[in-house]
Coordinates of C-alpha atoms and ligand atoms in Angstrom, one line a residue:
M266 CA 57.6 126.3 86.0
S267 CA 59.6 129.1 87.4
S268 CA 62.4 130.8 85.5
M269 CA 65.8 129.1 85.4
D270 CA 67.5 131.1 88.1
T271 CA 64.9 130.3 90.7
V272 CA 65.2 126.6 90.0
E273 CA 67.3 125.2 92.9
R274 CA 70.3 123.2 91.8
P275 CA 70.3 119.8 93.3
Q276 CA 72.7 119.6 96.2
I277 CA 74.1 116.3 94.9
P278 CA 74.2 115.9 91.1
F279 CA 72.8 112.3 91.3
D280 CA 72.8 110.2 88.2
N281 CA 70.9 106.9 88.2
T282 CA 72.4 104.8 85.3
Y283 CA 71.7 101.5 87.1
A284 CA 68.0 102.3 87.6
R285 CA 67.7 103.6 84.0
A286 CA 69.6 100.9 82.2
L287 CA 68.5 97.9 84.2
P288 CA 64.7 97.8 84.9
G289 CA 63.8 94.6 86.6
F290 CA 67.1 94.5 88.5
F291 CA 65.8 96.3 91.6
V292 CA 62.8 97.6 93.5
P293 CA 62.3 101.4 93.9
W294 CA 62.1 101.9 97.7
K295 CA 62.1 104.4 100.5
A296 CA 64.3 104.4 103.6
A297 CA 62.7 104.0 107.1
E298 CA 62.4 107.2 109.2
A299 CA 65.2 107.7 111.7
P300 CA 63.7 109.3 114.8
A301 CA 66.6 111.3 116.0
P302 CA 69.6 111.3 113.6
A303 CA 73.0 112.4 114.9
L304 CA 76.1 112.5 112.9
L305 CA 78.8 110.2 114.3
M306 CA 81.4 110.5 111.5
L307 CA 81.7 112.4 108.2
N308 CA 84.5 111.7 105.9
L309 CA 85.5 115.2 104.7
A310 CA 88.3 114.1 102.5
L311 CA 86.1 111.6 100.7
A312 CA 83.3 114.2 100.4
E313 CA 85.8 116.4 98.6
D314 CA 87.0 113.6 96.3
L315 CA 83.3 113.0 95.4
G316 CA 82.8 116.7 94.7
L317 CA 80.2 116.9 97.4
D318 CA 79.5 120.0 99.5
A319 CA 80.7 119.1 103.0
A320 CA 78.9 122.1 104.6
W321 CA 75.6 120.9 103.0
L322 CA 76.2 117.3 104.2
Q323 CA 76.4 118.7 107.8
S324 CA 73.3 120.8 107.4
P325 CA 69.9 119.5 108.6
D326 CA 69.0 118.4 105.0
G327 CA 72.4 116.7 104.5
L328 CA 72.0 114.9 107.8
A329 CA 68.5 113.9 106.9
M330 CA 69.8 112.4 103.6
L331 CA 72.5 110.5 105.5
A332 CA 69.9 109.1 107.9
G333 CA 67.5 108.1 105.2
N334 CA 64.9 110.7 106.1
L335 CA 65.2 112.7 102.9
A336 CA 65.7 111.5 99.3
P337 CA 67.3 114.5 97.8
E338 CA 66.4 115.8 94.3
G339 CA 67.8 113.6 91.6
S340 CA 68.1 110.5 93.8
R341 CA 66.1 107.4 92.8
P342 CA 66.5 105.1 95.9
I343 CA 66.4 101.4 94.9
A344 CA 67.0 98.1 96.6
Q345 CA 69.1 96.0 94.3
A346 CA 68.4 92.3 93.6
Y347 CA 71.0 89.7 94.0
A348 CA 71.5 86.0 94.9
G349 CA 74.5 84.3 96.4
H350 CA 76.3 81.3 97.7
Q351 CA 76.6 81.7 101.5
F352 CA 79.0 79.3 103.1
G353 CA 78.7 77.1 100.0
G354 CA 74.9 76.9 99.9
F355 CA 72.9 78.8 97.2
S356 CA 70.2 81.3 98.1
P357 CA 68.4 82.4 94.9
Q358 CA 67.1 85.6 96.5
L359 CA 69.1 87.8 98.8
G360 CA 69.2 91.4 97.6
D361 CA 69.5 94.7 99.5
G362 CA 67.7 93.7 102.7
R363 CA 68.9 96.7 104.6
A364 CA 70.5 98.9 102.0
L365 CA 69.3 101.4 99.4
L366 CA 71.3 102.8 96.5
L367 CA 70.6 106.5 96.4
G368 CA 72.3 107.1 93.1
E369 CA 75.6 107.7 91.5
V370 CA 78.0 110.6 91.3
I371 CA 81.1 111.3 89.2
D372 CA 84.1 111.9 91.4
R373 CA 87.0 114.3 90.9
D374 CA 88.8 111.6 88.8
G375 CA 85.8 111.2 86.5
K376 CA 84.9 107.9 88.0
R377 CA 81.3 106.9 88.6
R378 CA 80.7 106.0 92.3
D379 CA 77.6 104.6 94.0
I380 CA 76.2 106.3 97.1
Q381 CA 74.4 103.7 99.2
L382 CA 72.7 103.7 102.6
K383 CA 73.2 100.6 104.7
G384 CA 70.9 100.0 107.7
S385 CA 68.1 102.1 106.2
G386 CA 65.2 99.8 107.0
K387 CA 63.3 96.8 105.6
T388 CA 62.9 96.3 101.9
P389 CA 61.2 93.6 99.8
F390 CA 64.5 91.6 100.2
S391 CA 64.7 91.7 104.0
R392 CA 63.4 88.2 104.5
G393 CA 63.3 87.8 108.3
G394 CA 65.6 90.8 109.0
D395 CA 64.7 94.2 110.5
G396 CA 66.6 96.1 107.8
K397 CA 68.7 97.9 110.4
A398 CA 72.3 98.2 111.5
A399 CA 73.8 98.9 114.8
V400 CA 76.4 101.6 115.7
G401 CA 79.2 99.1 116.4
P402 CA 79.1 97.2 113.1
V403 CA 78.6 100.5 111.1
L404 CA 81.7 102.0 112.8
R405 CA 83.6 98.8 112.2
E406 CA 82.9 98.9 108.5
Y407 CA 83.8 102.6 108.4
L408 CA 87.1 102.0 110.1
I409 CA 88.3 98.9 108.3
G410 CA 87.3 100.3 104.9
E411 CA 89.2 103.5 105.5
A412 CA 92.2 101.5 106.9
M413 CA 92.2 99.3 103.7
Q414 CA 92.1 102.4 101.5
A415 CA 95.1 103.9 103.3
L416 CA 96.9 100.5 102.9
G417 CA 96.3 100.7 99.2
V418 CA 93.7 98.0 98.9
P419 CA 90.8 98.5 96.6
T420 CA 87.8 98.9 98.8
T421 CA 84.4 100.5 99.3
R422 CA 84.6 103.6 101.4
A423 CA 82.6 105.2 104.2
L424 CA 81.2 108.7 103.6
A425 CA 79.3 109.0 106.9
A426 CA 78.0 107.2 109.9
V427 CA 74.8 108.5 111.5
A428 CA 73.2 107.3 114.7
T429 CA 69.4 106.9 114.1
G430 CA 68.3 107.4 117.7
E431 CA 66.5 104.1 117.4
T432 CA 67.2 100.9 119.3
V433 CA 67.9 97.8 117.3
Y434 CA 67.5 94.3 118.9
R435 CA 70.2 91.7 118.5
E436 CA 71.3 89.5 121.4
T437 CA 71.0 92.8 123.4
P438 CA 69.4 96.1 122.6
L439 CA 71.8 98.3 120.6
P440 CA 71.9 101.8 119.3
G441 CA 71.0 101.9 115.6
A442 CA 73.0 103.5 112.8
V443 CA 73.1 104.1 109.0
L444 CA 76.4 103.9 107.1
T445 CA 76.7 105.8 103.8
R446 CA 78.8 103.6 101.6
I447 CA 80.6 104.6 98.5
S448 CA 81.7 102.1 95.9
A449 CA 82.7 101.7 92.2
S450 CA 79.4 99.9 92.0
H451 CA 77.5 97.3 94.0
I452 CA 77.4 94.7 91.3
R453 CA 78.4 91.4 92.8
V454 CA 79.0 87.8 91.6
G455 CA 75.6 87.2 93.2
T456 CA 73.9 89.8 91.0
F457 CA 74.8 87.6 88.0
Q458 CA 73.6 84.6 89.9
F459 CA 70.2 86.1 90.6
F460 CA 69.3 86.2 86.9
A461 CA 71.2 83.0 85.9
A462 CA 69.3 81.0 88.5
R463 CA 66.1 82.2 86.8
Q464 CA 67.6 81.4 83.4
E465 CA 67.0 85.0 82.3
W466 CA 70.0 85.0 80.0
D467 CA 69.0 88.3 78.3
K468 CA 69.2 89.9 81.7
V469 CA 72.6 88.3 82.4
R470 CA 73.8 89.7 79.1
Q471 CA 72.3 93.2 79.9
L472 CA 74.1 93.1 83.3
A473 CA 77.4 92.1 81.7
D474 CA 77.0 94.9 79.1
Y475 CA 76.4 97.4 82.0
A476 CA 79.3 96.1 84.0
I477 CA 81.6 96.2 81.0
A478 CA 80.7 99.8 80.2
R479 CA 81.2 100.8 83.8
H480 CA 84.2 98.8 84.9
Y481 CA 86.0 97.3 82.0
P482 CA 85.3 99.4 78.9
A483 CA 88.6 98.2 77.3
V484 CA 87.2 94.7 76.8
Q485 CA 84.5 96.1 74.4
S486 CA 87.0 95.8 71.5
A487 CA 88.0 92.2 72.4
E488 CA 87.0 89.4 70.0
N489 CA 84.7 88.0 72.7
P490 CA 84.0 90.9 75.1
Y491 CA 82.1 88.7 77.6
L492 CA 85.0 86.3 77.8
A493 CA 87.4 89.2 78.1
F494 CA 85.1 90.7 80.8
F495 CA 85.4 87.5 82.8
E496 CA 89.1 87.4 82.4
A497 CA 89.3 91.0 83.7
V498 CA 87.2 90.1 86.8
V499 CA 89.5 87.1 87.4
E500 CA 92.6 89.4 87.2
A501 CA 91.0 92.0 89.5
Q502 CA 90.1 89.5 92.1
A503 CA 93.4 87.7 91.9
S504 CA 95.1 91.1 92.5
L505 CA 92.7 92.0 95.3
V506 CA 93.1 88.7 97.3
A507 CA 96.8 88.8 96.8
R508 CA 96.8 92.2 98.5
W509 CA 94.8 90.8 101.4
M510 CA 97.3 87.9 101.7
N511 CA 100.2 90.3 101.7
L512 CA 98.7 92.2 104.6
G513 CA 97.3 89.4 106.8
F514 CA 93.7 90.4 106.2
I515 CA 90.9 88.0 106.6
H516 CA 87.6 89.0 105.0
G517 CA 85.6 86.5 107.0
V518 CA 82.5 86.1 104.8
M519 CA 83.6 85.5 101.2
N520 CA 80.1 84.6 100.0
T521 CA 79.5 85.2 96.3
D522 CA 77.2 88.1 97.3
N523 CA 80.1 89.7 99.0
M524 CA 82.4 89.6 96.0
T525 CA 82.3 92.6 93.7
I526 CA 82.7 92.6 89.9
S527 CA 84.8 95.8 90.2
G528 CA 87.5 94.2 92.4
E529 CA 86.8 96.2 95.5
T530 CA 86.7 94.7 98.9
I531 CA 83.1 94.9 100.2
D532 CA 81.1 94.1 103.3
Y533 CA 83.3 94.3 106.4
G534 CA 81.5 92.2 108.9
P535 CA 83.5 89.6 110.8
C536 CA 86.8 90.6 109.2
A537 CA 90.1 91.2 111.0
F538 CA 93.8 91.4 110.5
M539 CA 95.9 88.5 111.9
D540 CA 98.3 88.9 114.8
A541 CA 100.4 85.8 115.0
Y542 CA 100.8 84.3 111.5
A543 CA 98.7 81.1 111.1
T544 CA 97.1 80.1 107.8
G545 CA 94.1 78.5 109.6
T546 CA 93.1 81.7 111.3
V547 CA 89.4 82.3 111.4
F548 CA 87.8 85.2 113.3
S549 CA 84.1 84.9 112.3
S550 CA 81.9 83.4 114.9
I551 CA 79.6 82.0 112.2
D552 CA 82.4 80.3 110.2
T553 CA 82.4 77.2 112.3
H554 CA 84.1 75.0 109.7
G555 CA 86.8 77.5 108.8
R556 CA 85.7 77.8 105.2
Y557 CA 86.9 81.4 105.0
A558 CA 90.2 80.9 107.0
F559 CA 93.1 83.1 106.0
G560 CA 94.9 80.4 103.9
N561 CA 91.7 79.4 102.1
Q562 CA 91.0 82.9 100.6
P563 CA 92.7 82.4 97.2
S564 CA 90.9 79.1 96.5
I565 CA 87.6 80.5 97.7
A566 CA 88.0 83.5 95.4
Q567 CA 88.6 81.0 92.5
W568 CA 85.5 79.0 93.7
N569 CA 83.4 82.2 93.6
L570 CA 84.7 83.0 90.2
T571 CA 83.7 79.6 89.0
R572 CA 80.2 80.5 90.1
L573 CA 80.4 83.7 88.1
A574 CA 81.7 81.7 85.1
E575 CA 78.6 79.4 85.3
T576 CA 76.3 82.4 84.9
L577 CA 78.1 83.5 81.7
I578 CA 78.1 80.2 79.7
P579 CA 75.1 81.0 77.4
V580 CA 76.4 84.5 77.0
I581 CA 79.9 83.6 76.0
D582 CA 79.1 81.2 73.2
P583 CA 75.9 79.5 71.9
D584 CA 78.1 76.3 71.7
E585 CA 78.0 75.3 75.4
A586 CA 81.1 73.1 75.2
K587 CA 83.1 75.9 73.6
A588 CA 81.9 78.4 76.2
I589 CA 82.9 76.0 79.0
D590 CA 86.4 75.4 77.5
S591 CA 87.1 79.2 77.2
L592 CA 85.8 79.9 80.7
T593 CA 87.8 77.0 82.2
A594 CA 91.0 78.3 80.7
A595 CA 90.2 81.7 82.1
L596 CA 89.5 80.2 85.5
Q597 CA 92.8 78.3 85.4
S598 CA 94.6 81.5 84.9
F599 CA 93.6 82.6 88.3
A600 CA 96.3 80.7 90.1
D601 CA 99.1 82.2 87.9
A602 CA 97.6 85.7 88.2
Y603 CA 97.3 85.3 92.0
N604 CA 100.8 84.0 92.4
R605 CA 102.2 86.8 90.2
H606 CA 100.5 89.5 92.3
W607 CA 101.3 87.8 95.6
L608 CA 105.0 87.3 94.7
A609 CA 105.3 90.9 93.5
G610 CA 103.9 92.0 96.8
M611 CA 106.2 89.7 98.8
R612 CA 109.3 90.8 96.9
A613 CA 108.5 94.4 97.8
K614 CA 107.9 93.4 101.4
L615 CA 111.3 91.6 101.5
G616 CA 113.2 94.5 99.8
L617 CA 113.8 92.6 96.5
A618 CA 113.7 94.9 93.5
S619 CA 114.9 92.3 91.1
E620 CA 113.4 88.9 90.4
R621 CA 115.2 85.6 91.0
P622 CA 113.8 82.1 90.7
G623 CA 114.3 81.3 94.4
D624 CA 112.2 84.3 95.6
F625 CA 108.9 82.3 96.0
N626 CA 110.6 79.7 98.2
L627 CA 112.4 82.4 100.2
A628 CA 109.0 84.1 101.0
M629 CA 107.3 80.8 101.8
A630 CA 110.2 79.8 104.1
L631 CA 109.8 83.0 106.1
L632 CA 106.0 82.4 106.4
A633 CA 106.7 78.8 107.6
T634 CA 109.2 80.1 110.1
M635 CA 106.7 82.7 111.3
E636 CA 103.9 80.1 111.6
A637 CA 106.1 77.7 113.6
G638 CA 107.3 80.6 115.8
A639 CA 103.8 82.3 116.2
A640 CA 105.4 85.5 115.0
D641 CA 103.2 88.6 114.6
F642 CA 102.7 89.0 110.9
T643 CA 102.7 92.8 110.7
R644 CA 105.6 93.3 113.2
T645 CA 107.8 90.8 111.6
F646 CA 107.6 92.3 108.1
R647 CA 107.9 95.9 109.5
A648 CA 111.0 94.9 111.4
L649 CA 112.8 93.7 108.3
S650 CA 113.8 97.2 107.3
A651 CA 115.7 97.5 110.6
A652 CA 117.5 94.3 109.7
V653 CA 118.4 95.7 106.3
M654 CA 120.1 98.5 108.3
G655 CA 121.9 96.0 110.4
D656 CA 119.7 95.7 113.4
D657 CA 118.1 92.2 113.6
A658 CA 116.8 92.6 117.2
P659 CA 113.3 94.0 116.4
A660 CA 112.6 91.1 113.9
R661 CA 114.1 88.5 116.2
A662 CA 111.9 89.8 119.1
A663 CA 108.8 88.7 117.1
F664 CA 109.8 85.1 117.6
A665 CA 109.7 83.1 120.8
D666 CA 112.6 81.1 119.6
P667 CA 114.5 82.9 116.8
A668 CA 116.8 80.0 115.9
A669 CA 114.9 79.1 112.7
F670 CA 114.4 82.7 111.9
D671 CA 118.2 83.3 112.2
Q672 CA 118.7 80.6 109.6
W673 CA 116.3 82.4 107.3
L674 CA 118.1 85.7 107.8
V675 CA 121.2 84.1 106.4
E676 CA 119.4 83.0 103.2
W677 CA 117.7 86.4 102.9
R678 CA 121.0 88.3 103.3
A679 CA 122.6 86.1 100.6
R680 CA 119.7 87.0 98.3
L681 CA 119.9 90.7 99.2
A682 CA 123.6 90.6 98.2
V683 CA 122.6 90.4 94.6
E684 CA 120.4 93.5 94.8
T685 CA 121.8 96.8 93.7
G686 CA 121.0 100.1 95.4
A687 CA 121.7 101.6 98.8
A688 CA 120.4 99.8 101.9
A689 CA 118.8 103.0 103.2
D690 CA 116.7 103.3 100.1
R691 CA 115.7 99.6 100.3
A692 CA 114.7 100.0 103.9
A693 CA 112.6 103.1 103.1
A694 CA 110.9 101.3 100.2
M695 CA 110.1 98.3 102.5
D696 CA 108.6 100.7 105.1
R697 CA 106.3 102.0 102.3
V698 CA 104.7 98.5 101.9
N699 CA 105.0 97.0 105.3
P700 CA 102.6 98.9 107.5
I701 CA 103.4 99.6 111.1
Y702 CA 99.7 100.3 112.0
I703 CA 96.9 98.0 111.2
P704 CA 93.5 97.8 112.8
R705 CA 94.6 95.6 115.8
N706 CA 91.6 93.8 117.1
H707 CA 91.9 95.0 120.7
K708 CA 92.2 98.6 119.5
V709 CA 89.2 98.2 117.3
E710 CA 87.1 96.7 120.1
E711 CA 88.3 99.4 122.5
A712 CA 87.2 102.2 120.1
L713 CA 83.8 100.6 119.3
A714 CA 83.1 100.0 123.0
A715 CA 83.8 103.6 123.8
A716 CA 81.5 104.7 121.0
V717 CA 78.7 102.3 121.8
D718 CA 78.8 102.1 125.6
A719 CA 80.1 105.6 126.5
D720 CA 79.0 107.7 123.6
D721 CA 82.6 108.7 123.3
M722 CA 83.9 108.9 119.7
G723 CA 87.4 110.0 120.9
P724 CA 89.1 106.6 120.7
F725 CA 87.5 105.8 117.3
K726 CA 88.7 109.1 115.8
A727 CA 92.2 108.7 117.3
L728 CA 92.4 105.1 115.9
L729 CA 91.1 106.2 112.5
A730 CA 93.7 109.0 112.4
V731 CA 96.5 106.5 113.1
L732 CA 95.2 104.1 110.5
T733 CA 95.0 106.8 107.8
A734 CA 98.8 106.9 107.8
P735 CA 99.7 103.2 108.3
F736 CA 103.3 103.3 106.9
V737 CA 104.6 106.3 108.8
E738 CA 105.9 105.7 112.4
A739 CA 104.8 108.4 114.7
A740 CA 106.0 109.0 118.2
G741 CA 103.4 108.4 120.9
N742 CA 101.5 105.8 118.8
E743 CA 103.4 102.7 120.1
A744 CA 100.3 101.2 121.6
Y745 CA 98.6 101.1 118.2
A746 CA 101.4 99.0 116.8
A747 CA 101.5 96.4 119.6
P748 CA 99.7 93.1 119.4
A749 CA 97.2 92.4 122.2
A750 CA 98.4 90.8 125.4
Q751 CA 97.9 87.0 125.2
S752 CA 94.3 86.1 126.3
D753 CA 92.8 82.7 126.6
S754 CA 89.7 83.5 124.6
P755 CA 90.4 83.7 120.9
Y756 CA 89.2 86.8 119.2
K757 CA 85.8 86.5 117.5
T758 CA 83.8 89.1 115.5
F759 CA 80.2 88.9 114.7
C760 CA 78.4 89.3 111.4
G761 CA 77.2 92.9 111.1
T762 CA 73.5 92.1 111.3
Ligands
AMP1627 P1 75.6 90.3 104.7 O1 75.8 89.2 105.7 O2 75.5 91.7 105.4 O3 76.5 90.3 103.5 O4 74.1 90.1 104.2 C1 73.6 89.0 103.6 C2 72.2 89.2 103.2 O5 71.4 89.3 104.3 C3 71.9 90.4 102.3 O6 70.8 90.1 101.5 C4 71.5 91.4 103.3 O7 70.7 92.4 102.8 C5 70.7 90.6 104.3 N1 70.7 91.2 105.6 C6 71.7 91.2 106.5 N2 71.3 91.8 107.7 C7 70.0 92.2 107.5 C8 69.0 92.8 108.3 N3 69.3 93.2 109.6 N4 67.8 93.0 107.8 C9 67.5 92.5 106.6 N5 68.3 91.9 105.8 C10 69.6 91.7 106.2
MG1628 MG1 76.7 91.3 101.9

């Protein structure tokens, strides 16, 4: 052993609490070799938040880590086990089939964050898959996650996207890539289901203890910490899905393995933001029955939480009937929690600082009018600040026939009349919650096509820059705010496999 000052400090101060605390919950594994790694994107601001050395990340060793070719000192790469309900059907074994958790770091705010590679090759959980990811889906996940972050929605983040230099085969040959994903943790509803399905209740309890310590330490002092933990997850998910619904976001694959315990949005595959408001909107090419349609998302979240509740029954109380009673009550609180978050979001979008009993109906009436008039969700809400300042034209322009909307404007103005405060302040506050720029599907496709087909990252970087400041109107960015021209083929996205 050499003397202290010749011992190299690890480049990333990895911790591995998951691997240490939870033996039997994962398989130690190694990433596949990427033949010719090339950095596509590096998130410098996030690197700084994580306390990582951006210069090192761009060095040959840093790139090798981001490509999966080097497990740096302190990292203990593992593939995590999980199960899950996919489109309602239970798979007892899913797990990281193309991802590896490298380890954890403590960020600048003192929060523990996972660093995970996605697309890093086959693992014992790969089933029939190749363990790989393609440049398009990796960049899509990068972009949408960063857009969600800027919109104020809890989300996993993207630290880097690296092209592997390898071809992956889907319907067509595609360039391969690895995403470096950052999250509060990768514990999912499906992680609990994995052990519950095997009736390994000690492991379920161990996982709950770990999740509590990491995400909800305040519940440790509750009378029944496991019940309080469940209530905290219900609250976090109610809040999260309400944010999605306030923004017109459709996740697309709300399987229980894609629902986090932390309350972060995870796994941006066939997700998209709506243009014209329609509760039945589905973008995913694999969601043939519309299970994960926009308007179903709150009830699906509650369905998923019911699956989580089932895993906790023996942990909550040795008396099964008592456990079920407590969990049922907690589950029933989802609707109230969701409505509370959703309505708070809607009030802000409508410029209502005070609370009145008719507010829920006022918001619902606008949505009904938008749905009937096929009004663009984002544009309509954004234009309401102009209406506050006396110009109704931009909002009316979102409707083919604004007659019904004009009626609604009268009701809204009557409600605004009981608000105090200056109109200009109200309009400014509305602009801080009603984005002007969202990842419009045609702009996302354009950026991904340039990156994949023409090796041109320019459109992607330009779009990312716009989406990083979604509430601030900038001259020259009009095209990013506009809905796509009408086309006859409805937009579809494909699962990021
Ligand atoms: P996802 O649809 O990405 O949420 O993945 C669902 C499950 O399929 C997870 O267990 C993934 O690890 C696995 N999976 C998805 N794509 C692949 C792939 N190309 N190779 C191996 N496993 C995969
Ligand atoms: Mg997934």
